[in-house]
Amino acid sequence: MTAQNSKDITIPGVVKLDKGQGGLPRVLVTSPLADAEIYLNGAHVTRYQPRGAQPVLFMSAGSQFTAGKPIRGGVPVIFPWFGPREGHPESPAHGLVRTMEWQPASARQLPDGAVEVTLTVTSNDGTRAQWPHDFSLRFIVTVGKQLDMVLEVQNSGKEPFRFEEALHTYFAVKDVRNVSVTGLAGAEYFDKVDGFKRKRQGDEPIRITGETDRVYINTSTTCVIDDPGLSRKIIVEKERSDSTVVWNPWIAKSKALPDFGDDEWPDMICVETCNAVENAVNLRAGAAHRMRQTVRLD
Ligand code: TA6
C-alpha cells in the first residue's frame, strides 16, 4: 500500500503529503504555532519545531530512510515489545510497527491553530506470523505550542494479549554533558549498562556521564530536561504510562550504531514514555489502551 492509495488528508497551506528523504511518503504540517513532519514509515515524527524555537527533536545525520527500516531519531513508535524480544532473538528490536507503513486517516486544524493528524496501522499475516494477535493502532499527533502524541492500541482479536509500548523520543540538546533530568527521584529502574540490575534513583537530578540506559518502572511522573546550552527546559508529561526510559549511547555505543554518527551523542538524550517490563499492559479482547506523551518547552 503506497501513500497514493491512502486517504487524502490535505489541508491547503497546513497539511500536505509529499515525498521526503529516500523518497518516503511524509506528512508535512505547517501551522502558525509550529511545524512538523511525520513519515508514514513507522508513523515516525521526525521534526517538531515550535514557531520561534529551535527544533525539539534530534535526528541523526546517519539515519536511513528506507521503507521497512527504522529511522534514527525523532519519535520511534514501539509496539508490541520493547528492546530485544525475550526468547525470540530472531525478532527485530523494539517490535513490529516502527518499520511498517502506516496510513494517514485524518487531519484537522483545531480552534487554537494546532493541527491534529491521525495515522493507523493494523495487524496482518506478516505480523501474525511473528506475534499471533490482532491489533489496530491509531497514532494521534497534535502539533501546536506543544507536541501531543497518543498511541491507541485496540485489541481487535478474540483473546486478551499483553504488550509493551514506547514513544521512544529523541530530544535535541546542546551538550548532554551539561543536561540534567528531574522527575524520577526515588523511582526503581533496571540498569541496562550494569547487567539489568534493579536499582533505585536517588534524589539528585540525573546527569549523563557515560553510556546511560535505564528503564524506570512504576513511575507516572512528568520529567524535565534542563538544557542550559539552549537556555531551555523540555517538559515531558505523560498519561497511562508507568515506565520511563532514559538513554544516551555515549562514545562506544555511538560508534557501534551504523545509523548514528560517532560524534552525535552529545546532541541528544532520549526520555521515553513507555509501558515496559513489569509495566507491560494486559488488554482484553475488544478493549483499547491510550498512552499519551506531551512535550513542551519552558
Ligand atoms: O531505549 C533505549 C534502547 O532500548 C537502547 O538499549 C538502545 O538499543 C536504543 O533503545 C536504540 O535501539 P534501536 O533498536 O533503535 O537501535
Short mmCIF file of C-alpha atoms and ligand atoms in Angstrom, two decimals:
data_model
loop_
_atom_site.label_atom_id
_atom_site.label_comp_id
_atom_site.label_asym_id
_atom_site.label_seq_id
_atom_site.Cartn_x
_atom_site.Cartn_y
_atom_site.Cartn_z
CA MET A 1 0.00 0.00 0.00
CA THR A 2 1.54 3.32 -1.01
CA ALA A 3 0.63 6.76 0.22
CA GLN A 4 -1.04 7.49 -3.09
CA ASN A 5 -3.65 4.87 -2.24
CA SER A 6 -4.22 6.27 1.20
CA LYS A 7 -6.85 8.77 2.24
CA ASP A 8 -6.25 12.36 1.15
CA ILE A 9 -5.80 14.35 4.37
CA THR A 10 -4.58 17.54 2.70
CA ILE A 11 -5.49 20.88 4.28
CA PRO A 12 -4.28 23.57 1.86
CA GLY A 13 -1.38 25.56 3.33
CA VAL A 14 -1.45 23.47 6.52
CA VAL A 15 -1.15 19.73 5.86
CA LYS A 16 0.24 18.03 2.78
CA LEU A 17 1.54 14.65 1.83
CA ASP A 18 4.80 14.65 -0.10
CA LYS A 19 7.93 12.58 -0.54
CA GLY A 20 10.69 13.15 1.99
CA GLN A 21 14.16 11.71 2.36
CA GLY A 22 14.73 8.49 0.45
CA GLY A 23 11.52 9.25 -1.44
CA LEU A 24 9.50 8.06 1.54
CA PRO A 25 5.96 9.43 1.92
CA ARG A 26 5.63 12.01 4.65
CA VAL A 27 3.00 14.27 6.17
CA LEU A 28 4.17 17.88 6.40
CA VAL A 29 2.43 20.15 8.94
CA THR A 30 2.84 23.91 8.73
CA SER A 31 0.89 25.93 11.26
CA PRO A 32 1.11 29.36 12.91
CA LEU A 33 2.16 27.59 16.11
CA ALA A 34 4.68 25.01 14.90
CA ASP A 35 5.94 22.88 12.02
CA ALA A 36 6.32 19.12 11.99
CA GLU A 37 6.87 16.16 9.73
CA ILE A 38 5.68 12.60 10.11
CA TYR A 39 6.93 9.77 7.89
CA LEU A 40 4.37 7.07 7.08
CA ASN A 41 7.21 4.58 7.67
CA GLY A 42 6.58 3.85 11.33
CA ALA A 43 4.27 6.90 11.75
CA HIS A 44 7.60 8.45 12.64
CA VAL A 45 7.61 12.07 13.82
CA THR A 46 10.99 13.31 12.64
CA ARG A 47 10.55 17.03 13.22
CA TYR A 48 8.72 19.27 15.67
CA GLN A 49 9.66 22.95 15.78
CA PRO A 50 7.51 25.48 17.64
CA ARG A 51 7.40 28.87 15.93
CA GLY A 52 10.46 30.89 17.00
CA ALA A 53 12.20 27.98 18.76
CA GLN A 54 14.99 25.56 17.91
CA PRO A 55 13.95 22.06 16.79
CA VAL A 56 12.86 19.97 19.78
CA LEU A 57 13.66 16.54 18.34
CA PHE A 58 17.07 15.11 17.45
CA MET A 59 17.54 13.40 14.11
CA SER A 60 20.72 11.51 13.25
CA ALA A 61 22.50 12.62 10.10
CA GLY A 62 23.24 8.94 9.63
CA SER A 63 19.63 7.79 9.68
CA GLN A 64 18.46 5.59 6.86
CA PHE A 65 15.23 6.46 5.10
CA THR A 66 14.34 3.09 3.58
CA ALA A 67 10.88 1.55 3.58
CA GLY A 68 10.71 -1.14 6.22
CA LYS A 69 13.81 0.06 8.08
CA PRO A 70 13.86 2.09 11.34
CA ILE A 71 14.51 5.81 11.24
CA ARG A 72 17.11 7.03 13.79
CA GLY A 73 15.89 9.93 15.89
CA GLY A 74 12.56 11.72 16.27
CA VAL A 75 9.86 9.58 17.89
CA PRO A 76 10.05 5.85 17.09
CA VAL A 77 6.69 4.17 17.87
CA ILE A 78 7.38 0.93 19.69
CA PHE A 79 4.86 -1.95 19.89
CA PRO A 80 4.27 -4.79 20.86
CA TRP A 81 7.60 -5.36 22.63
CA PHE A 82 10.32 -3.02 23.90
CA GLY A 83 14.01 -3.64 23.11
CA PRO A 84 15.10 -7.19 22.23
CA ARG A 85 12.16 -9.66 22.36
CA GLU A 86 12.64 -12.05 25.25
CA GLY A 87 13.01 -15.61 23.98
CA HIS A 88 12.95 -14.54 20.33
CA PRO A 89 16.46 -13.48 19.23
CA GLU A 90 15.23 -13.59 15.61
CA SER A 91 12.68 -10.83 16.20
CA PRO A 92 13.54 -7.19 15.39
CA ALA A 93 14.32 -4.93 18.34
CA HIS A 94 11.53 -2.62 19.51
CA GLY A 95 8.65 -4.50 17.98
CA LEU A 96 6.97 -4.52 14.59
CA VAL A 97 5.21 -1.23 13.89
CA ARG A 98 8.12 1.22 13.69
CA THR A 99 9.04 -0.38 10.36
CA MET A 100 5.52 -0.77 8.96
CA GLU A 101 3.90 1.74 6.61
CA TRP A 102 1.07 3.44 8.46
CA GLN A 103 -1.84 5.06 6.68
CA PRO A 104 -2.92 8.70 7.13
CA ALA A 105 -6.50 8.60 8.36
CA SER A 106 -7.43 12.20 9.10
CA ALA A 107 -6.17 15.72 9.69
CA ARG A 108 -7.92 18.72 11.18
CA GLN A 109 -6.98 22.18 12.41
CA LEU A 110 -8.17 22.93 15.94
CA PRO A 111 -9.62 26.29 17.04
CA ASP A 112 -6.32 27.34 18.66
CA GLY A 113 -4.48 26.74 15.37
CA ALA A 114 -2.92 23.43 16.37
CA VAL A 115 -3.10 20.63 13.81
CA GLU A 116 -4.15 17.06 14.63
CA VAL A 117 -3.04 14.23 12.32
CA THR A 118 -4.16 10.62 12.83
CA LEU A 119 -2.37 7.61 11.36
CA THR A 120 -3.36 3.97 11.58
CA VAL A 121 -1.85 0.52 11.21
CA THR A 122 -3.37 -2.94 11.70
CA SER A 123 -2.13 -6.49 12.14
CA ASN A 124 -1.70 -8.63 9.04
CA ASP A 125 -0.44 -12.09 8.08
CA GLY A 126 3.15 -10.82 8.44
CA THR A 127 2.67 -9.52 11.95
CA ARG A 128 0.58 -12.52 12.99
CA ALA A 129 3.40 -14.81 11.87
CA GLN A 130 5.66 -13.04 14.39
CA TRP A 131 3.11 -12.10 17.08
CA PRO A 132 -0.11 -14.15 16.99
CA HIS A 133 -2.58 -11.42 17.91
CA ASP A 134 -4.83 -8.98 16.06
CA PHE A 135 -4.44 -5.28 16.75
CA SER A 136 -5.42 -1.94 15.35
CA LEU A 137 -3.33 1.09 16.29
CA ARG A 138 -4.08 4.78 15.96
CA PHE A 139 -1.36 7.38 16.45
CA ILE A 140 -2.83 10.82 17.04
CA VAL A 141 -0.27 13.63 16.74
CA THR A 142 -1.27 17.18 17.65
CA VAL A 143 1.19 19.86 16.53
CA GLY A 144 0.85 23.16 18.36
CA LYS A 145 2.56 25.07 21.14
CA GLN A 146 3.15 21.58 22.47
CA LEU A 147 3.58 18.24 20.73
CA ASP A 148 0.90 15.87 21.91
CA MET A 149 1.05 12.20 20.89
CA VAL A 150 -1.45 9.48 21.75
CA LEU A 151 -0.76 5.84 20.91
CA GLU A 152 -4.05 3.96 20.95
CA VAL A 153 -3.84 0.17 20.96
CA GLN A 154 -7.05 -1.70 20.15
CA ASN A 155 -7.23 -5.45 20.74
CA SER A 156 -9.19 -6.43 17.64
CA GLY A 157 -8.85 -10.15 18.29
CA LYS A 158 -10.84 -12.64 20.33
CA GLU A 159 -8.19 -13.29 23.00
CA PRO A 160 -6.52 -10.98 25.53
CA PHE A 161 -2.92 -10.03 24.85
CA ARG A 162 -0.03 -8.46 26.81
CA PHE A 163 2.10 -5.82 25.14
CA GLU A 164 4.88 -3.34 25.75
CA GLU A 165 4.93 0.06 24.07
CA ALA A 166 7.01 3.20 23.90
CA LEU A 167 7.20 6.63 22.36
CA HIS A 168 10.97 6.46 22.13
CA THR A 169 11.57 10.20 21.86
CA TYR A 170 15.00 11.61 20.95
CA PHE A 171 15.36 15.17 22.26
CA ALA A 172 17.83 17.70 20.81
CA VAL A 173 20.19 19.23 23.38
CA LYS A 174 23.24 21.48 23.10
CA ASP A 175 25.57 19.14 25.02
CA VAL A 176 24.25 16.21 27.01
CA ARG A 177 27.17 16.58 29.44
CA ASN A 178 25.56 19.78 30.72
CA VAL A 179 22.00 18.46 30.81
CA SER A 180 20.07 17.21 33.84
CA VAL A 181 16.80 15.30 34.07
CA THR A 182 14.44 15.60 37.02
CA GLY A 183 11.18 13.84 37.84
CA LEU A 184 12.43 10.34 38.57
CA ALA A 185 13.71 10.76 42.13
CA GLY A 186 13.12 7.60 44.15
CA ALA A 187 11.96 5.55 41.17
CA GLU A 188 13.20 2.00 40.72
CA TYR A 189 14.95 1.22 37.45
CA PHE A 190 16.65 -1.56 35.54
CA ASP A 191 20.18 -0.52 34.66
CA LYS A 192 20.86 -1.96 31.19
CA VAL A 193 24.54 -0.99 31.31
CA ASP A 194 25.01 -2.87 34.61
CA GLY A 195 23.57 -6.31 33.99
CA PHE A 196 19.97 -5.14 34.09
CA LYS A 197 20.37 -4.78 37.88
CA ARG A 198 17.34 -3.34 39.68
CA LYS A 199 18.33 -0.07 41.38
CA ARG A 200 16.66 2.98 42.88
CA GLN A 201 17.19 6.57 41.69
CA GLY A 202 18.38 8.99 44.37
CA ASP A 203 17.01 12.47 44.90
CA GLU A 204 19.67 14.16 42.79
CA PRO A 205 18.92 15.12 39.17
CA ILE A 206 20.05 12.56 36.59
CA ARG A 207 23.22 13.58 34.79
CA ILE A 208 24.83 11.77 31.86
CA THR A 209 28.48 10.89 32.48
CA GLY A 210 28.72 7.73 30.35
CA GLU A 211 26.51 5.29 28.43
CA THR A 212 23.16 5.54 30.18
CA ASP A 213 20.32 3.09 29.53
CA ARG A 214 17.76 2.89 32.34
CA VAL A 215 14.21 1.55 32.34
CA TYR A 216 12.44 3.30 35.21
CA ILE A 217 9.34 1.39 36.36
CA ASN A 218 6.17 2.18 38.30
CA THR A 219 6.54 5.87 37.62
CA SER A 220 3.91 8.13 36.11
CA THR A 221 5.68 11.42 36.77
CA THR A 222 6.47 14.31 34.47
CA CYS A 223 10.15 14.63 33.55
CA VAL A 224 12.01 17.88 32.91
CA ILE A 225 15.12 18.03 30.72
CA ASP A 226 17.12 21.09 31.74
CA ASP A 227 19.35 22.19 28.87
CA PRO A 228 21.34 25.30 29.83
CA GLY A 229 23.19 25.18 26.49
CA LEU A 230 19.99 26.03 24.63
CA SER A 231 18.62 28.03 27.58
CA ARG A 232 15.50 25.87 27.73
CA LYS A 233 13.73 23.19 29.63
CA ILE A 234 11.83 20.42 27.83
CA ILE A 235 8.79 19.22 29.79
CA VAL A 236 7.80 15.61 29.11
CA GLU A 237 4.34 14.83 30.52
CA LYS A 238 2.59 11.51 30.13
CA GLU A 239 -0.67 9.68 30.79
CA ARG A 240 -1.29 5.94 31.22
CA SER A 241 2.41 5.21 31.12
CA ASP A 242 4.12 3.55 34.07
CA SER A 243 7.65 3.33 32.69
CA THR A 244 10.18 5.93 31.54
CA VAL A 245 13.44 5.19 29.76
CA VAL A 246 16.47 7.49 29.87
CA TRP A 247 19.11 6.72 27.22
CA ASN A 248 22.28 8.17 25.83
CA PRO A 249 24.66 5.87 23.91
CA TRP A 250 27.83 7.87 24.77
CA ILE A 251 31.02 7.17 22.83
CA ALA A 252 31.46 3.42 22.30
CA LYS A 253 27.78 2.60 21.62
CA SER A 254 27.57 5.53 19.18
CA LYS A 255 30.45 4.03 17.21
CA ALA A 256 28.67 0.67 17.21
CA LEU A 257 25.44 2.09 15.77
CA PRO A 258 25.69 2.15 11.95
CA ASP A 259 22.98 4.81 11.55
CA PHE A 260 24.21 7.14 14.29
CA GLY A 261 27.20 9.49 13.92
CA ASP A 262 30.21 8.76 16.13
CA ASP A 263 30.15 12.39 17.28
CA GLU A 264 26.38 12.81 17.66
CA TRP A 265 25.96 11.50 21.21
CA PRO A 266 26.37 14.96 22.90
CA ASP A 267 23.48 16.29 20.80
CA MET A 268 20.70 14.10 22.17
CA ILE A 269 19.02 12.43 25.09
CA CYS A 270 16.11 10.00 24.97
CA VAL A 271 13.39 10.34 27.59
CA GLU A 272 10.89 7.72 26.52
CA THR A 273 7.28 7.32 27.59
CA CYS A 274 6.62 3.59 27.89
CA ASN A 275 4.88 0.63 29.43
CA ALA A 276 7.65 -1.98 29.61
CA VAL A 277 8.94 -4.94 31.61
CA GLU A 278 6.64 -5.43 34.61
CA ASN A 279 4.56 -2.46 33.44
CA ALA A 280 3.52 -4.28 30.24
CA VAL A 281 -0.21 -3.85 29.56
CA ASN A 282 -2.79 -6.65 29.62
CA LEU A 283 -5.56 -5.84 27.15
CA ARG A 284 -8.74 -7.91 26.91
CA ALA A 285 -10.38 -8.62 23.57
CA GLY A 286 -12.15 -5.58 22.15
CA ALA A 287 -10.59 -3.17 24.63
CA ALA A 288 -8.36 -0.19 23.87
CA HIS A 289 -5.48 1.49 25.72
CA ARG A 290 -4.30 5.06 25.10
CA MET A 291 -0.83 6.17 26.19
CA ARG A 292 -0.03 9.86 25.84
CA GLN A 293 3.19 11.85 25.74
CA THR A 294 3.03 15.65 25.72
CA VAL A 295 6.18 17.67 25.03
CA ARG A 296 6.51 21.39 25.58
CA LEU A 297 9.24 23.99 26.02
CA ASP A 298 9.60 26.14 29.11
O1 TA6 B 1 15.52 2.83 24.68
C1 TA6 B 1 16.91 2.58 24.80
C2 TA6 B 1 17.24 1.40 23.90
O2 TA6 B 1 16.49 0.26 24.26
C3 TA6 B 1 18.76 1.15 23.99
O3 TA6 B 1 19.04 -0.07 24.62
C4 TA6 B 1 19.19 1.16 22.52
O4 TA6 B 1 19.12 -0.13 21.97
C5 TA6 B 1 18.15 2.10 21.91
O5 TA6 B 1 16.94 1.71 22.54
C6 TA6 B 1 18.07 2.13 20.41
O6 TA6 B 1 17.54 0.92 19.94
P1 TA6 B 1 17.48 0.71 18.34
O7 TA6 B 1 16.86 -0.64 18.14
O8 TA6 B 1 16.64 1.83 17.78
O9 TA6 B 1 18.91 0.81 17.89
#
